[in-house]
CSV table of C-alpha atoms in Angstrom, one decimal:
chain,number,residue,atom,x,y,z
A,904,UNK,CA,24.9,96.3,70.3
A,905,UNK,CA,25.8,97.9,73.2
A,906,UNK,CA,29.3,97.4,75.4
A,907,UNK,CA,29.7,98.3,78.5
A,908,UNK,CA,31.9,100.0,79.9
A,909,UNK,CA,33.1,99.1,83.4
A,910,UNK,CA,34.1,101.8,86.5
A,911,UNK,CA,37.0,99.6,86.9
A,912,UNK,CA,38.9,101.1,83.9
A,913,UNK,CA,39.2,103.8,85.5
A,914,UNK,CA,43.0,105.0,85.8
A,915,UNK,CA,45.6,105.3,89.1
A,916,UNK,CA,43.6,108.5,91.6
A,917,UNK,CA,45.6,111.9,92.2
A,918,UNK,CA,46.7,110.0,95.3
A,919,UNK,CA,48.1,106.6,93.7
A,920,UNK,CA,50.5,108.9,91.3
A,921,UNK,CA,51.9,111.0,94.4
A,922,UNK,CA,52.7,108.9,96.4
A,923,UNK,CA,54.2,106.5,93.7
A,924,UNK,CA,56.3,109.9,92.0
A,925,UNK,CA,57.4,110.2,96.1
A,926,UNK,CA,58.6,106.9,95.8
A,927,UNK,CA,60.4,107.4,93.2
A,928,UNK,CA,62.1,110.3,94.1
A,929,UNK,CA,63.4,108.8,97.8
A,930,UNK,CA,65.0,106.4,95.5
A,931,UNK,CA,67.2,108.7,93.6
A,932,UNK,CA,67.4,110.9,95.9
A,933,UNK,CA,68.8,107.1,98.4
A,934,UNK,CA,71.4,106.2,94.7
A,935,UNK,CA,72.4,109.7,94.0
A,936,UNK,CA,73.5,109.8,98.4
A,937,UNK,CA,74.6,106.3,97.7
A,938,UNK,CA,76.7,107.0,94.6
A,939,UNK,CA,78.6,110.3,95.6
A,940,UNK,CA,80.1,108.5,98.2
A,941,UNK,CA,81.4,105.8,95.7
A,942,UNK,CA,82.8,108.6,93.7
A,943,UNK,CA,84.7,110.8,96.3
A,944,UNK,CA,85.5,107.3,97.0
A,945,UNK,CA,87.3,106.6,93.7
A,946,UNK,CA,88.7,109.6,93.5
A,947,UNK,CA,90.8,109.9,97.0
A,948,UNK,CA,91.8,106.6,96.6
A,949,UNK,CA,92.9,107.2,92.8
A,950,UNK,CA,94.2,110.8,94.2
A,951,UNK,CA,96.1,109.4,97.0
A,952,UNK,CA,97.9,106.4,94.9
A,953,UNK,CA,99.3,108.9,92.1
A,954,UNK,CA,100.6,110.6,95.4
A,955,UNK,CA,102.3,107.8,96.6
A,956,UNK,CA,103.7,106.4,93.2
A,957,UNK,CA,104.9,109.8,92.1
A,958,UNK,CA,107.2,110.4,95.7
A,959,UNK,CA,108.2,106.4,95.2
A,960,UNK,CA,109.6,107.6,92.1
A,961,UNK,CA,110.9,110.4,94.6
A,962,UNK,CA,112.7,107.9,97.0
A,963,UNK,CA,113.6,105.4,94.7
A,964,UNK,CA,116.1,108.5,93.4
A,965,UNK,CA,117.5,109.9,96.1
A,966,UNK,CA,118.3,106.7,97.9
A,967,UNK,CA,119.9,105.3,94.6
A,968,UNK,CA,122.3,108.2,94.5
A,969,UNK,CA,122.7,108.2,98.0
A,970,UNK,CA,123.7,105.3,98.7
A,971,UNK,CA,127.1,106.4,95.4
A,972,UNK,CA,128.5,109.0,98.1
A,973,UNK,CA,131.6,108.4,98.8
A,974,UNK,CA,132.8,106.5,96.2
A,975,UNK,CA,136.1,107.7,95.0
A,976,UNK,CA,136.8,111.1,96.5
A,977,UNK,CA,140.0,112.5,96.0
A,978,UNK,CA,142.2,113.6,99.1
A,979,UNK,CA,141.3,116.9,100.4
A,980,UNK,CA,138.8,117.6,99.4
A,981,UNK,CA,136.9,120.9,101.4
A,982,UNK,CA,134.0,119.9,103.7
A,983,UNK,CA,133.5,116.5,102.8
A,984,UNK,CA,132.7,114.1,105.1
A,985,UNK,CA,134.7,110.4,104.5
A,986,UNK,CA,131.2,109.0,103.8
A,987,UNK,CA,130.3,111.2,101.0
A,988,UNK,CA,128.7,113.9,102.7
A,989,UNK,CA,129.0,117.5,103.1
A,990,UNK,CA,128.5,117.9,106.7
A,991,UNK,CA,128.0,121.6,106.6
A,992,UNK,CA,125.2,121.2,104.6
A,993,UNK,CA,123.3,118.5,105.8
A,994,UNK,CA,120.8,118.1,108.3
A,995,UNK,CA,117.9,116.2,109.5
A,996,UNK,CA,116.2,118.4,106.2
A,997,UNK,CA,118.3,118.4,103.8
A,998,UNK,CA,121.4,115.8,102.8
A,999,UNK,CA,124.1,117.4,100.3
A,1000,UNK,CA,126.8,115.5,99.6
A,1001,UNK,CA,129.6,114.0,96.9
A,1002,UNK,CA,131.0,111.1,94.5
A,1003,UNK,CA,133.7,111.0,91.8
A,1004,UNK,CA,132.3,108.8,88.7
A,1005,UNK,CA,134.4,109.2,87.2
A,1006,UNK,CA,136.9,107.7,89.0
A,1007,UNK,CA,136.9,104.6,87.3
A,1008,UNK,CA,139.3,102.2,85.6
A,1009,UNK,CA,139.6,103.6,81.7
A,1010,UNK,CA,138.6,101.1,78.5
A,1011,UNK,CA,142.4,99.5,78.7
A,1012,UNK,CA,141.4,98.2,82.6
A,1013,UNK,CA,144.6,100.1,83.5
A,1014,UNK,CA,143.2,102.7,86.8
A,1015,UNK,CA,142.8,105.8,86.6
A,1016,UNK,CA,141.8,108.4,88.9
A,1017,UNK,CA,140.0,111.7,88.3
A,1018,UNK,CA,141.1,114.3,90.8
A,1019,UNK,CA,138.4,115.7,90.8
A,1020,UNK,CA,134.1,116.2,90.9
A,1021,UNK,CA,133.2,118.0,88.7
A,1022,UNK,CA,130.9,116.4,86.4
A,1023,UNK,CA,127.5,116.1,86.8
A,1024,UNK,CA,126.2,113.6,88.9
A,1025,UNK,CA,128.7,114.3,91.6
A,1026,UNK,CA,127.5,117.2,93.9
A,1027,UNK,CA,124.1,116.7,94.7
A,1028,UNK,CA,121.8,118.1,96.8
A,1029,UNK,CA,118.2,116.8,98.6
A,1030,UNK,CA,115.4,119.1,100.5
A,1031,UNK,CA,112.2,120.0,101.1
A,1032,UNK,CA,111.8,123.5,98.9
A,1033,UNK,CA,108.8,125.5,100.6
A,1034,UNK,CA,106.6,127.8,98.7
A,1035,UNK,CA,104.8,130.6,100.5
A,1036,UNK,CA,103.3,132.5,98.7
A,1037,UNK,CA,101.5,128.8,96.7
A,1038,UNK,CA,101.1,126.6,99.4
A,1039,UNK,CA,102.9,123.9,98.0
A,1040,UNK,CA,106.3,122.1,98.8
A,1041,UNK,CA,108.4,120.0,97.0
A,1042,UNK,CA,110.9,117.4,97.6
A,1043,UNK,CA,113.7,118.8,95.1
A,1044,UNK,CA,117.0,117.8,93.2
A,1045,UNK,CA,119.5,120.3,92.8
A,1046,UNK,CA,122.7,119.2,91.1
A,1047,UNK,CA,125.7,122.1,92.1
A,1048,UNK,CA,127.9,121.6,89.2
A,1049,UNK,CA,127.6,122.1,85.3
A,1050,UNK,CA,123.9,124.8,84.7
A,1051,UNK,CA,123.4,124.6,89.0
A,1052,UNK,CA,120.1,122.6,87.6
A,1053,UNK,CA,116.9,122.7,90.0
A,1054,UNK,CA,114.8,119.3,89.8
A,1055,UNK,CA,110.9,119.3,91.3
A,1056,UNK,CA,110.4,115.2,91.9
A,1057,UNK,CA,108.0,114.6,93.8
A,1058,UNK,CA,105.0,118.1,94.2
A,1059,UNK,CA,103.2,116.8,97.1
A,1060,UNK,CA,104.3,116.0,99.9
A,1061,UNK,CA,104.3,118.2,103.4
A,1062,UNK,CA,107.4,117.0,105.2
A,1063,UNK,CA,110.9,115.6,104.9
A,1064,UNK,CA,113.6,114.3,107.3
A,1065,UNK,CA,116.8,112.0,107.2
A,1066,UNK,CA,118.3,110.8,110.1
A,1067,UNK,CA,121.3,109.0,110.3
A,1068,UNK,CA,123.0,105.9,112.1
A,1069,UNK,CA,126.4,104.4,111.7
A,1070,UNK,CA,124.9,100.4,111.5
A,1071,UNK,CA,121.7,99.6,110.3
A,1072,UNK,CA,118.9,99.9,112.4
A,1073,UNK,CA,114.8,99.1,112.4
A,1074,UNK,CA,112.0,101.7,113.6
A,1075,UNK,CA,108.6,102.8,113.8
A,1076,UNK,CA,107.7,105.9,112.0
A,1077,UNK,CA,104.7,108.1,113.1
A,1078,UNK,CA,103.1,111.4,111.4
A,1079,UNK,CA,101.3,113.1,112.8
A,1080,UNK,CA,97.6,115.3,111.7
A,1081,UNK,CA,99.9,118.8,109.6
A,1082,UNK,CA,102.3,115.5,108.0
A,1083,UNK,CA,104.8,115.8,110.2
A,1084,UNK,CA,107.1,112.8,109.8
A,1085,UNK,CA,109.5,110.8,112.4
A,1086,UNK,CA,110.9,107.7,113.3
A,1087,UNK,CA,110.3,106.6,116.0
A,1088,UNK,CA,111.6,103.4,119.2
A,1089,UNK,CA,115.3,103.0,116.5
A,1090,UNK,CA,117.0,100.1,117.7
A,1091,UNK,CA,120.1,98.7,116.8
A,1092,UNK,CA,120.2,95.1,115.4
A,1093,UNK,CA,121.1,93.9,119.6
A,1094,UNK,CA,117.9,95.3,120.9
A,1095,UNK,CA,119.5,97.8,122.5
A,1096,UNK,CA,118.0,101.6,121.5
A,1097,UNK,CA,120.0,103.5,118.6
A,1098,UNK,CA,121.7,107.1,118.7
A,1099,UNK,CA,121.8,109.4,115.8
A,1100,UNK,CA,124.8,110.2,115.0
A,1101,UNK,CA,126.2,113.5,112.7
A,1102,UNK,CA,126.2,113.3,108.8
A,1103,UNK,CA,129.9,113.0,108.4
A,1104,UNK,CA,129.8,110.2,110.8
A,1105,UNK,CA,126.8,108.1,109.2
A,1106,UNK,CA,127.1,104.9,107.1
A,1107,UNK,CA,123.5,104.5,107.4
A,1108,UNK,CA,120.4,107.1,106.8
A,1109,UNK,CA,116.9,106.5,106.8
A,1110,UNK,CA,114.2,108.9,104.6
A,1111,UNK,CA,111.2,109.5,104.9
A,1112,UNK,CA,108.2,112.0,103.7
A,1113,UNK,CA,105.5,113.0,105.4
A,1114,UNK,CA,102.3,112.4,102.9
A,1115,UNK,CA,98.5,114.8,103.7
A,1116,UNK,CA,95.6,113.7,101.8
A,1117,UNK,CA,93.2,116.3,101.3
A,1118,UNK,CA,89.4,115.8,102.2
A,1119,UNK,CA,87.5,114.7,99.7
A,1120,UNK,CA,83.8,116.1,99.9
A,1121,UNK,CA,82.0,118.3,102.3
A,1122,UNK,CA,82.2,117.7,105.9
A,1123,UNK,CA,79.1,116.6,107.2
A,1124,UNK,CA,77.7,114.9,103.2
A,1125,UNK,CA,77.0,112.0,102.2
A,1126,UNK,CA,80.6,110.9,100.6
A,1127,UNK,CA,83.1,113.0,102.6
A,1128,UNK,CA,86.5,111.4,102.9
A,1129,UNK,CA,88.5,113.3,105.8
A,1130,UNK,CA,91.7,114.1,105.3
A,1131,UNK,CA,95.2,111.9,106.4
A,1132,UNK,CA,98.3,111.2,106.3
A,1133,UNK,CA,100.8,108.8,105.4
A,1134,UNK,CA,104.8,108.6,105.6
A,1135,UNK,CA,106.9,106.4,103.1
A,1136,UNK,CA,110.0,105.1,104.6
A,1137,UNK,CA,113.1,104.4,102.9
A,1138,UNK,CA,116.4,102.7,104.0
A,1139,UNK,CA,120.0,103.7,103.1
A,1140,UNK,CA,122.9,102.4,103.5
A,1141,UNK,CA,126.6,104.4,102.2
A,1142,UNK,CA,128.3,101.6,101.3
A,1143,UNK,CA,130.9,103.1,100.4
A,1144,UNK,CA,132.9,103.9,104.1
A,1145,UNK,CA,132.0,100.6,105.3
A,1146,UNK,CA,135.1,98.7,105.4
A,1147,UNK,CA,135.2,94.6,105.1
């Protein structure tokens, strides 16, 4: 018995294999570009979330502590305004304030007036520290009393600004390409333009922090994410300076 082989049973030709390989390589390249872009976006969003969360935690601490400025201050404190702000050590770039946190009623509910502000957390300064060698900027809390402790609250910021007003205001925010932030179009409750006052006269403080998110990837390549700027603000009422 004889078996005949059909000529149609031959495999793929060399040309067909080359075409198939070219298509496969092209699809793999496209897929890799899409994945790289997706990873860059995810990396950018993760870094953005981390940076913003870091600054938000710092601003929560600042807001809570600054709002206590001027609490039960003893008389005769040099350079300390009635609102608790140390005028000669506060400006748009830093804020120092004093609070007599221990000037509270004692256990017998008889009023006890602490005569000094030398206890922990009663003389605080917030500022941005610039490390020129590392090219880093830090939001720090300086504790003057005790051991003169400096604590880093956030380590990924580009600018810090304090603005002082004698009443609650509304405003717009602005941040430039270098991460320098500020507020504009400041209005009072009646909708009129509101001018800034000196730190010692403030009852309302606006804190602004600028954060620059660096570029991800290479410009012109798939998935490139350009640098961008974010500003976070917090409003602080100096409650001890308000007379009801």
